[in-house]
XYZ file of C-alpha atoms in Angstrom:
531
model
C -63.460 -7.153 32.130
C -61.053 -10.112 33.146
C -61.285 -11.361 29.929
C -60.558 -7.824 28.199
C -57.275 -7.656 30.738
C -56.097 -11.082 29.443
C -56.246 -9.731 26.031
C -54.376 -6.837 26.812
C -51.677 -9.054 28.463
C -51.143 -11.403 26.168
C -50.861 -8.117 23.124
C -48.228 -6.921 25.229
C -46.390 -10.446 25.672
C -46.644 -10.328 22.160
C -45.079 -7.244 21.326
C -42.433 -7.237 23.566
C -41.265 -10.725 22.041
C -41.907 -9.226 18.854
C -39.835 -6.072 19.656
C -36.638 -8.673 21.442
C -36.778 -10.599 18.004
C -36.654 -7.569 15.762
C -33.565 -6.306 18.081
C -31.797 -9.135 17.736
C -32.474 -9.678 14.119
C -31.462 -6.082 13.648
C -28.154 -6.722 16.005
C -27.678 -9.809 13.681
C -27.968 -7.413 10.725
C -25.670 -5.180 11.208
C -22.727 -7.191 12.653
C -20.375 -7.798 10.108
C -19.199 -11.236 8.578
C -16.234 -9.398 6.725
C -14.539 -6.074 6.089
C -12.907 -6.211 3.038
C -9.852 -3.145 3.008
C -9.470 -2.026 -0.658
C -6.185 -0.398 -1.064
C -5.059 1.016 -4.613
C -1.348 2.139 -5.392
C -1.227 5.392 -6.733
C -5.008 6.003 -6.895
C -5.352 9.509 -7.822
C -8.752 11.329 -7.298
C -8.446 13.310 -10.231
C -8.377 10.713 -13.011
C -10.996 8.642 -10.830
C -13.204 11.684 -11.207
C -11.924 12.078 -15.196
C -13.390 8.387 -15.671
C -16.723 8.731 -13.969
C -18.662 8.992 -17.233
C -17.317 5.671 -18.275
C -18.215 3.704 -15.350
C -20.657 1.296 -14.934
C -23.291 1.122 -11.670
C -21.879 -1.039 -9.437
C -18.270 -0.737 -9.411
C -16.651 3.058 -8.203
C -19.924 4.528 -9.143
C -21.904 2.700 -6.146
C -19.150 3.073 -3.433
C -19.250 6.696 -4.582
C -22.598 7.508 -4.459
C -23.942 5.264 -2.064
C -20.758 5.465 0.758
C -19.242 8.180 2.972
C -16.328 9.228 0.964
C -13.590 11.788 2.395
C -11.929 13.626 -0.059
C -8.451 13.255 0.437
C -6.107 10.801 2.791
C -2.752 12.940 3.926
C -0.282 9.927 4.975
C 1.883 12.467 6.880
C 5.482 11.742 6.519
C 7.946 12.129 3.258
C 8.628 9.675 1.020
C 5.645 7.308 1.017
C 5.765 3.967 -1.023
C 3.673 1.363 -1.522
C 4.501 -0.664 1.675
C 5.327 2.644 4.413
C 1.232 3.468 3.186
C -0.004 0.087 3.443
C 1.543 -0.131 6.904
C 0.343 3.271 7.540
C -3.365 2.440 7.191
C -3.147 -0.859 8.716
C -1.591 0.102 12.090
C -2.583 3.558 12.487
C 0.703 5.281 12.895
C 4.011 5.730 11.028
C 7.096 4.350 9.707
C 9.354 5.873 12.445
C 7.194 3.378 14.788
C 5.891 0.236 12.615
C 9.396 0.109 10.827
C 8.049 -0.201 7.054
C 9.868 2.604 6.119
C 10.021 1.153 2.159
C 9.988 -1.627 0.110
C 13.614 -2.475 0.432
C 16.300 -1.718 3.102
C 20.264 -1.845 2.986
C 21.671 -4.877 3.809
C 25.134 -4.347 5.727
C 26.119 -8.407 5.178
C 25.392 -8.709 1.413
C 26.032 -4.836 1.181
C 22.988 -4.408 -1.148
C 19.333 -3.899 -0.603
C 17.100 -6.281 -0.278
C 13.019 -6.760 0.946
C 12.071 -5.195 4.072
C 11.100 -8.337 4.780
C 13.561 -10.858 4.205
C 13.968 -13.829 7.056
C 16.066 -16.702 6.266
C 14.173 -18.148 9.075
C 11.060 -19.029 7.006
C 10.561 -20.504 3.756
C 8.450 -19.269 0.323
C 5.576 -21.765 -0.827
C 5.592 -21.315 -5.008
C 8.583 -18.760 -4.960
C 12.437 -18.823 -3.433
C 11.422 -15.716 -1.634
C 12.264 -16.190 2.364
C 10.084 -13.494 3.722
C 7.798 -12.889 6.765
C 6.047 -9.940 8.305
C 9.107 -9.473 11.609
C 9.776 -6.632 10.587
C 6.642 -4.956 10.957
C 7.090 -3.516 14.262
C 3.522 -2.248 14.949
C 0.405 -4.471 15.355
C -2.658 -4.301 12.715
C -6.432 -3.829 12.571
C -5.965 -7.659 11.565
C -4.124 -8.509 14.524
C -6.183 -6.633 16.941
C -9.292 -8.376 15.362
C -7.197 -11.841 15.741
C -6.584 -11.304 19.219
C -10.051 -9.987 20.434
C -11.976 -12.983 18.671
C -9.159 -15.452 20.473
C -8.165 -16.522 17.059
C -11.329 -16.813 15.552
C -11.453 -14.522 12.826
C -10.150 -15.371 9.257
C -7.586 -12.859 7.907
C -6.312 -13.047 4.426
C -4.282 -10.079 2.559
C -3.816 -10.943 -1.762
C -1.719 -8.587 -3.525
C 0.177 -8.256 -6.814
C 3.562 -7.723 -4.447
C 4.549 -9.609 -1.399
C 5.306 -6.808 0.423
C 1.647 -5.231 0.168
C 0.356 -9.137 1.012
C 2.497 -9.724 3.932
C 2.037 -6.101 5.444
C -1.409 -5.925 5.189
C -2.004 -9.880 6.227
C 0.025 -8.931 9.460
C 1.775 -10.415 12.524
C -1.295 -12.608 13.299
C -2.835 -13.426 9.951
C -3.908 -16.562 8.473
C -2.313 -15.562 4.879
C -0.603 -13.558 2.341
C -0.452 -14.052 -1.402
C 1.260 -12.398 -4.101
C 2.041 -12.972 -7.714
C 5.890 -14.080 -8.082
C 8.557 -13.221 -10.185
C 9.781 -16.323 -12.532
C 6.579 -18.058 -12.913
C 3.755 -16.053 -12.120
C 1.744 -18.353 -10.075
C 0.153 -17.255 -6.354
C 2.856 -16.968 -3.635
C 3.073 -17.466 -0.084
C 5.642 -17.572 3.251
C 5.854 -20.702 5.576
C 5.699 -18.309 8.329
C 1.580 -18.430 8.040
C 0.062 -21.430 8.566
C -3.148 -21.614 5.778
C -2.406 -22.299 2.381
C -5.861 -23.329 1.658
C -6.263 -25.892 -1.112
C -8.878 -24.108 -3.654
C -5.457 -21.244 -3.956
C -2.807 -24.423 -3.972
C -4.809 -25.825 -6.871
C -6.264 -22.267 -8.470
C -2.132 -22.230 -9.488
C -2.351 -25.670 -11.880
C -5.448 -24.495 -13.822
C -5.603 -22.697 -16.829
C -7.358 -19.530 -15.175
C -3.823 -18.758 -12.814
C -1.836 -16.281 -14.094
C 0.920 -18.563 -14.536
C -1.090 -20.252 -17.390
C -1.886 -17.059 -18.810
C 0.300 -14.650 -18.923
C 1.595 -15.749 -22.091
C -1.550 -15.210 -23.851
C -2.608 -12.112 -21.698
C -2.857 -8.991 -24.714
C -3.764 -5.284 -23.140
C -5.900 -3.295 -25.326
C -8.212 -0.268 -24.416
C -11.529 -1.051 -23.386
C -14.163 0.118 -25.307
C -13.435 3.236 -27.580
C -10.283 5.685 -27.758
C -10.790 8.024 -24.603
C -9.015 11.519 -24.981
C -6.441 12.285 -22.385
C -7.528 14.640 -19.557
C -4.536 17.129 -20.261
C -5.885 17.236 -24.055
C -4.582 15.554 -27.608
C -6.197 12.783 -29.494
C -7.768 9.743 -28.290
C -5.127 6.742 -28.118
C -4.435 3.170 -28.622
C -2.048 0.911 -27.741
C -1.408 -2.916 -27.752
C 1.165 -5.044 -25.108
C 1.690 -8.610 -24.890
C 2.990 -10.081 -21.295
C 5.426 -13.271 -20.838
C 6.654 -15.177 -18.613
C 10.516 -13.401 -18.952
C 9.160 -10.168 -17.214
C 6.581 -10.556 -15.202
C 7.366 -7.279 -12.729
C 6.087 -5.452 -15.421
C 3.123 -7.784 -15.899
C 2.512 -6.785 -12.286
C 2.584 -2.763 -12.702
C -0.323 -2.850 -15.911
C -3.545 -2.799 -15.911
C -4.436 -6.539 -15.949
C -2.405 -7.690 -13.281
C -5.776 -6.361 -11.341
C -7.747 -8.811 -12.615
C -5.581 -11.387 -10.929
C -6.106 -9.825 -7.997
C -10.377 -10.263 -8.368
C -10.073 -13.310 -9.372
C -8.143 -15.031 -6.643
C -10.321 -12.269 -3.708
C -13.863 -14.414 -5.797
C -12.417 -18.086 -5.170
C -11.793 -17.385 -1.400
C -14.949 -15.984 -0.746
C -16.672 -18.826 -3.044
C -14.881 -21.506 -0.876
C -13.293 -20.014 2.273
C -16.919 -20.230 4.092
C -16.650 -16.505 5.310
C -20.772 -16.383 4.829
C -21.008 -18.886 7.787
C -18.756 -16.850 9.906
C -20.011 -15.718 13.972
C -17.055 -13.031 14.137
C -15.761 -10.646 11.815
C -13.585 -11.843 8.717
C -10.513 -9.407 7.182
C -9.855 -9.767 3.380
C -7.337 -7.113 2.380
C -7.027 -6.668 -1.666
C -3.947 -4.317 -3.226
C -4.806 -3.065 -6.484
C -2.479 -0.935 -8.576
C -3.124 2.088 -10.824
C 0.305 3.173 -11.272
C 1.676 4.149 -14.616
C 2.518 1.889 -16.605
C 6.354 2.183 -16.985
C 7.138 -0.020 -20.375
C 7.555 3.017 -22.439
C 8.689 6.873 -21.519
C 5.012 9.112 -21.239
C 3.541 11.086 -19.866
C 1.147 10.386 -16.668
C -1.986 11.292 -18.609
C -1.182 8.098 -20.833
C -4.342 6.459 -22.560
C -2.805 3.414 -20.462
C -3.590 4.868 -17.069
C -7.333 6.230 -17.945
C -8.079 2.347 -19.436
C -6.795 1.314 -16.066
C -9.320 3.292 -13.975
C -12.083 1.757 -16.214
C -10.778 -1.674 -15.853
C -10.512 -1.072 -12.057
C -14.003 0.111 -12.072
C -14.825 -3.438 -13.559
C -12.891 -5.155 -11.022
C -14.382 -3.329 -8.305
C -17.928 -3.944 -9.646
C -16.745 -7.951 -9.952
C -15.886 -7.593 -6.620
C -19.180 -6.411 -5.225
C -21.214 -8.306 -7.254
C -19.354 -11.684 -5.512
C -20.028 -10.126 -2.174
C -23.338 -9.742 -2.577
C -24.319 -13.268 -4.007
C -22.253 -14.913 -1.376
C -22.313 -13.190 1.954
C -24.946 -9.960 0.924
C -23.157 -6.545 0.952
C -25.359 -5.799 4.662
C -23.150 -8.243 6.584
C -20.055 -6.219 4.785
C -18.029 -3.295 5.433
C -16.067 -2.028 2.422
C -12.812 0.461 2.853
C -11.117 1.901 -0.056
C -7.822 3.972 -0.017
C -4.919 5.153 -1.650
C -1.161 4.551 -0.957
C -0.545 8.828 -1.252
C 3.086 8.014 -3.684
C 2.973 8.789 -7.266
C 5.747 7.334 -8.976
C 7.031 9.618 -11.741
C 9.606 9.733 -14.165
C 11.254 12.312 -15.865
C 9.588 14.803 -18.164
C 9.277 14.401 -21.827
C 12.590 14.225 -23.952
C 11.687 17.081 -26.097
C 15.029 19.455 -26.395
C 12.999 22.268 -24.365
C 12.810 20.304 -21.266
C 16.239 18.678 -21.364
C 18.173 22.068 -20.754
C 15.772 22.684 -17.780
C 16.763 19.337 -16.084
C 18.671 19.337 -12.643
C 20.324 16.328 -11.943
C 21.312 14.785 -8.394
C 23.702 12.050 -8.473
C 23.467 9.290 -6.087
C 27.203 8.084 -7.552
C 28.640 11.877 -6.827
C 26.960 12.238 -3.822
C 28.357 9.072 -1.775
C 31.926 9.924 -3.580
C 31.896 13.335 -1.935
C 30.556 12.442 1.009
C 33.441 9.485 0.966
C 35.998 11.821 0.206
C 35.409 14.120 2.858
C 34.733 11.727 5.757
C 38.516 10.546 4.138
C 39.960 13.859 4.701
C 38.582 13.853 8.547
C 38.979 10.624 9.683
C 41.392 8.994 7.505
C 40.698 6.355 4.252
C 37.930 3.915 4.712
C 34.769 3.135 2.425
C 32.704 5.433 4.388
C 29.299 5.372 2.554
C 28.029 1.935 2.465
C 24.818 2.947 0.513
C 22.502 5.530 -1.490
C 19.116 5.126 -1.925
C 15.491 7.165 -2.323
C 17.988 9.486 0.153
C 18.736 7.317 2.887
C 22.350 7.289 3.612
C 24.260 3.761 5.390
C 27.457 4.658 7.207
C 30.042 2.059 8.060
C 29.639 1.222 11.426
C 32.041 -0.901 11.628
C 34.868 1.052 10.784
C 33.919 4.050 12.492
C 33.819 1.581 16.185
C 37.091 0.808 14.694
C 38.215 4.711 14.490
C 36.814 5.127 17.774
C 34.138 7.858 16.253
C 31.188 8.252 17.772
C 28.458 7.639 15.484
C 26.456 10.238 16.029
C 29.364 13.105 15.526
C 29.921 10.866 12.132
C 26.264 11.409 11.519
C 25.994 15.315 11.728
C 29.173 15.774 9.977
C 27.578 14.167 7.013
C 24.001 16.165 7.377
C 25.906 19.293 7.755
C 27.923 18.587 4.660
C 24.604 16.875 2.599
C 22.998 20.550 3.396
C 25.603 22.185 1.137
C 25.095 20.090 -1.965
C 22.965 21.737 -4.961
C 19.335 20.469 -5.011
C 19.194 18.611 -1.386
C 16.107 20.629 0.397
C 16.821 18.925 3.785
C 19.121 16.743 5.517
C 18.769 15.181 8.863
C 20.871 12.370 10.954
C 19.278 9.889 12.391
C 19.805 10.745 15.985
C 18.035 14.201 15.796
C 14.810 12.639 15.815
C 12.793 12.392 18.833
C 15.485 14.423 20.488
C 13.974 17.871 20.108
C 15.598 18.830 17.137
C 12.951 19.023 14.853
C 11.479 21.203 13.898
C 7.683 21.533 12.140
C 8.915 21.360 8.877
C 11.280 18.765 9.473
C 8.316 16.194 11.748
C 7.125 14.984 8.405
C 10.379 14.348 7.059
C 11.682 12.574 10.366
C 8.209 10.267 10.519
C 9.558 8.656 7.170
C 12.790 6.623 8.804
C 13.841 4.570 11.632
C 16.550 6.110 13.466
C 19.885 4.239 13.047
C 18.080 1.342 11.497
C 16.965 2.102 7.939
C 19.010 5.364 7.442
C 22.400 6.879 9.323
C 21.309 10.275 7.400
C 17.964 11.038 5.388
C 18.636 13.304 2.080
C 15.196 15.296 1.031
C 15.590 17.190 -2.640
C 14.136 19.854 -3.663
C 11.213 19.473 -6.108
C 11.826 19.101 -9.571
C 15.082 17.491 -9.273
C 15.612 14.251 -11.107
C 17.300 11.756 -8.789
C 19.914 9.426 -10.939
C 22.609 9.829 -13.224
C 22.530 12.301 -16.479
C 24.100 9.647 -18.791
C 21.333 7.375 -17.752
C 20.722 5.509 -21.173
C 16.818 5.087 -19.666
C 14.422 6.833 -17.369
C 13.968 3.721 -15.450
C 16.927 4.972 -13.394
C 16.039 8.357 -13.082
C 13.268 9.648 -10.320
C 12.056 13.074 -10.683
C 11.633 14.697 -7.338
C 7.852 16.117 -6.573
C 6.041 17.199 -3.470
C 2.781 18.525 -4.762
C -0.446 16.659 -3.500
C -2.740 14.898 -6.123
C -6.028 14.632 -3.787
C -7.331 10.866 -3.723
C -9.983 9.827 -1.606
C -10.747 7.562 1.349
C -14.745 5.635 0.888
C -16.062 3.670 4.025
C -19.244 1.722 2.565
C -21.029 0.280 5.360
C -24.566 -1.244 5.604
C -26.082 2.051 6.991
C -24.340 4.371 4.762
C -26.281 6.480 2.507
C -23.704 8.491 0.449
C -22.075 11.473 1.849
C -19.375 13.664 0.618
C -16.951 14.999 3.242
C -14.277 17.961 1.867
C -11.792 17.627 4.174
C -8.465 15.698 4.260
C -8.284 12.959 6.727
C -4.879 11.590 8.154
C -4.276 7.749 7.230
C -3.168 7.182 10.821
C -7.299 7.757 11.390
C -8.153 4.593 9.218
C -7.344 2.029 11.339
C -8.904 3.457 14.557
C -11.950 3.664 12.804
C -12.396 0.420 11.764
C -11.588 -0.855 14.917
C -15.072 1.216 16.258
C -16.498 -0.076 13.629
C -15.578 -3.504 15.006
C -15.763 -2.611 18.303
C -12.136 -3.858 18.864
C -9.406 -2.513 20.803
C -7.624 0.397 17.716
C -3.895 -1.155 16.902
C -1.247 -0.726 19.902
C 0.975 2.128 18.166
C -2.183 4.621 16.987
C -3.121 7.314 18.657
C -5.499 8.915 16.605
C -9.146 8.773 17.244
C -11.796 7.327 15.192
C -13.466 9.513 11.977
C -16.102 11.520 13.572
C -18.703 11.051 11.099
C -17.993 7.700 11.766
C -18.375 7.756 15.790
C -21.086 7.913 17.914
């Protein structure tokens, strides 16, 4: 009987050890050793869809089946760019509070625009670009998972553009790398402090985009593909250089860069030996490609989706070997901008174009400030609607700014094809109304804008005489659905048809993490996502 109890006793021992073991294996499973954020300009969910037949298995096609995907990702404010999106996601709230309200902002010294994030205070590493994230006003899912693992955790951002690098490596990360302008070799800022030396070197060998751009030729993979709005299958055949590499970095190709740099930090930045969660943020673009006037259902855009899907697959693959996809947590997004140019050239369309002229709008905004308050160059600046006011010589007038500011709204409202006008002090004072909360999200009051011009859709913003399209922006509004995939070790492929708000992004990864969500958001974590 004793001897029966012992046995019992020492069954139980064993299972309970067995049971603590398999816990903590099974803890040790699921913590992550690295989320990897995904973000593709201009990703539309349409043409992703189109391409699905032409993907392979483990690129798009095994995020899509195999994660929980959310059909569409509403960034909530007017005009949305590359950078206001990326900052979006990554702190969970908008530009009105993280202060990336665009690429570029007016420059009242040199009286021209420059990067939102230009500093003189910091140096560029393989470019003459002096930039740095201060301007980001809001902090990140990166710096949230900086400051909860005292330092700890690796966070790396690569991207075609600094701005999408610097944004997304945050206030706190360890880098940012983008491709630069003369020379096309991998980029940084002195203001972060790794430059590790497999990325140093990667630029002197003869994989670097530097070395081979020259020889880089973009052809269609695999066969013709017909375009989804109908016609022929099409070809097509560029060669890149040196002499214009922005171009270089809005093309298909330029994504393979992107892989290639994301495989040689994961092969030697040791993020399979990490004990705390790693952040590797990738920007990938599927933009159109804007060397020649088309139409957005290009053969060029539909051989970038299948190119992507390679890149994506390349991508996986890497994680897998290296770290094994169950110690990763994959996000993919959109940016929610479509850049689009002006219709065909066809003689039909051309008498239904409606033209708004920055030049004409700033002269008759000039020339009536002139017959108020006097002469003066009045309008500083014009751009993607954000009006710049002389400060200056309105102190100097003794005007109060924000009379000078409403006067100009009030007289923006009258103009043909402006939608909406606002000053910069009606926000946040009560002013606005639901249709204009959207539109006031998009600027920071008295910093980026004195007044914010919205036009109506279809308008083409730029001049008539325009020789090219490249300075012409058609106006549009309408929502191209693209979705938002969270691929996780325990996901096993949903489909959610609903729109989520990007401000919802960032809190969820932080529950994911289990890390405090980014000061400035306020939304709550996915439910599907939380417990």
């Amino acid at each position: 009987m004793e001897k029966e109890r012992s046995m019992k006793r020492l069954v139980t021992t064993l299972l309970a050890v067995l049971a603590i073991s398999g816990g903590k294996a099974q803890a040790e499973s699921t913590h992550p050793k690295l989320v990897v954020v995904i973000t593709i300009d201009q990703l539309r969910g349409d043409l992703l869809s189109y391409c699905i037949p032409e993907y392979g298995p483990g690129g798009f096609n095994r995020l899509l089946n195999n994660g929980l995907v959310f059909s569409n990702v509403d960034f909530g404010f007017d005009g949305v760019d590359e950078a206001s999106a990326i900052a979006g996601i990554y702190t969970g709230t908008y530009p009105n509070r993280h202060g990336i309200t665009g690429s570029t902002t007016f420059d009242t010294e040199k009286n021209s625009q420059v990067s939102i994030l230009e500093d003189k205070n910091y140096l560029g590493n393989y470019t003459s670009e002096r930039l740095s994230p201060q301007n980001l006003q809001s902090e990140t899912i990166g710096d949230e998972l900086r400051a909860a693992t005292d330092g700890r955790s690796k966070v790396y951002a690569i991207a075609p553009n600094a701005v999408a690098a610097i944004v997304a490596a945050g206030q706190s990360g360890n880098g940012a790398f983008w491709i630069e302008d003369r020379q096309g070799k991998w980029a940084t800022t002195t203001y972060y402090k790794d430059f590790p030396w497999y990325i140093d070197r990667f630029n002197s060998l003869p994989e670097s985009p530097s070395s081979r751009i020259n020889n880089i030729v973009w052809t269609p993979v695999g066969a013709p593909q017909s375009l989804p709005a109908g016609g022929d299958p099409a070809t097509f055949s560029y060669r890149f250089s040196q002499s214009n590499i922005p171009l270089f970095k809005r093309s298909a190709p330029v994504n393979e860069e992107v892989t290639t740099l994301a495989l040689r930090l994961i092969e030697y930045g040791g993020l399979e030996l990490a004990k705390q969660p790693n952040l590797l943020s990738l920007t990938y673009y599927a933009g159109r490609y804007p060397a020649k006037q088309q139409s957005e259902h290009q053969a060029e855009m539909i051989d970038t989706y299948r190119r992507l899907d390679d890149q994506i697959a390349r991508l996986l693959t890497a994680l897998d070997k290296k770290i094994g996809l169950a110690h990763c947590i994959i996000a993919l997004s959109g940016t929610g901008h479509f850049e689009s140019s002006p219709p065909t050239t066809s003689s039909t369309v051309l008498k239904r174009r409606r033209y708004f002229s920055p030049k004409r709008c700033k002269a008759l905004i000039n020339m009536y400030l002139m017959a108020l308050h006097g002469q003066g160059q009045w309008v500083l600046d014009y751009t993607d609607g954000r009006l710049i006011l002389d400060k200056k010589l309105a102190e100097k007038k003794q005007l109060d700014i924000r009379n000078l500011q409403s006067e100009v709204a009030e007289f923006a409202r009258q103009m043909s094809g402006v939608r909406f006008a606002m000053a910069a002090h009606e926000v946040g004072s009560g002013m606005v109304n639901e249709e204009g909360l959207r539109f006031a999200r998009s600027f920071k009051p008295g910093e980026t804008a004195d007044v914010c011009i919205q036009l109506q859709g279809g308008w083409i913003e730029g001049e008539e005489e325009s020789p090219t399209n490249s300075q012409q922006k058609q106006v549009r509004y309408d929502a191209v659905a693209a979705p938002f995939i969270l691929f996780t070790p325990t996901s096993k492929g949903e489909k959610v048809h609903r729109t989520i708000s990007s401000t919802e992004i960032a809190p969820t990864l932080a529950y994911i993490l289990r890390i405090r969500p980014p000061t400035d958001a306020k939304a709550l974590p996915l439910p599907e996502v939380a417990i």
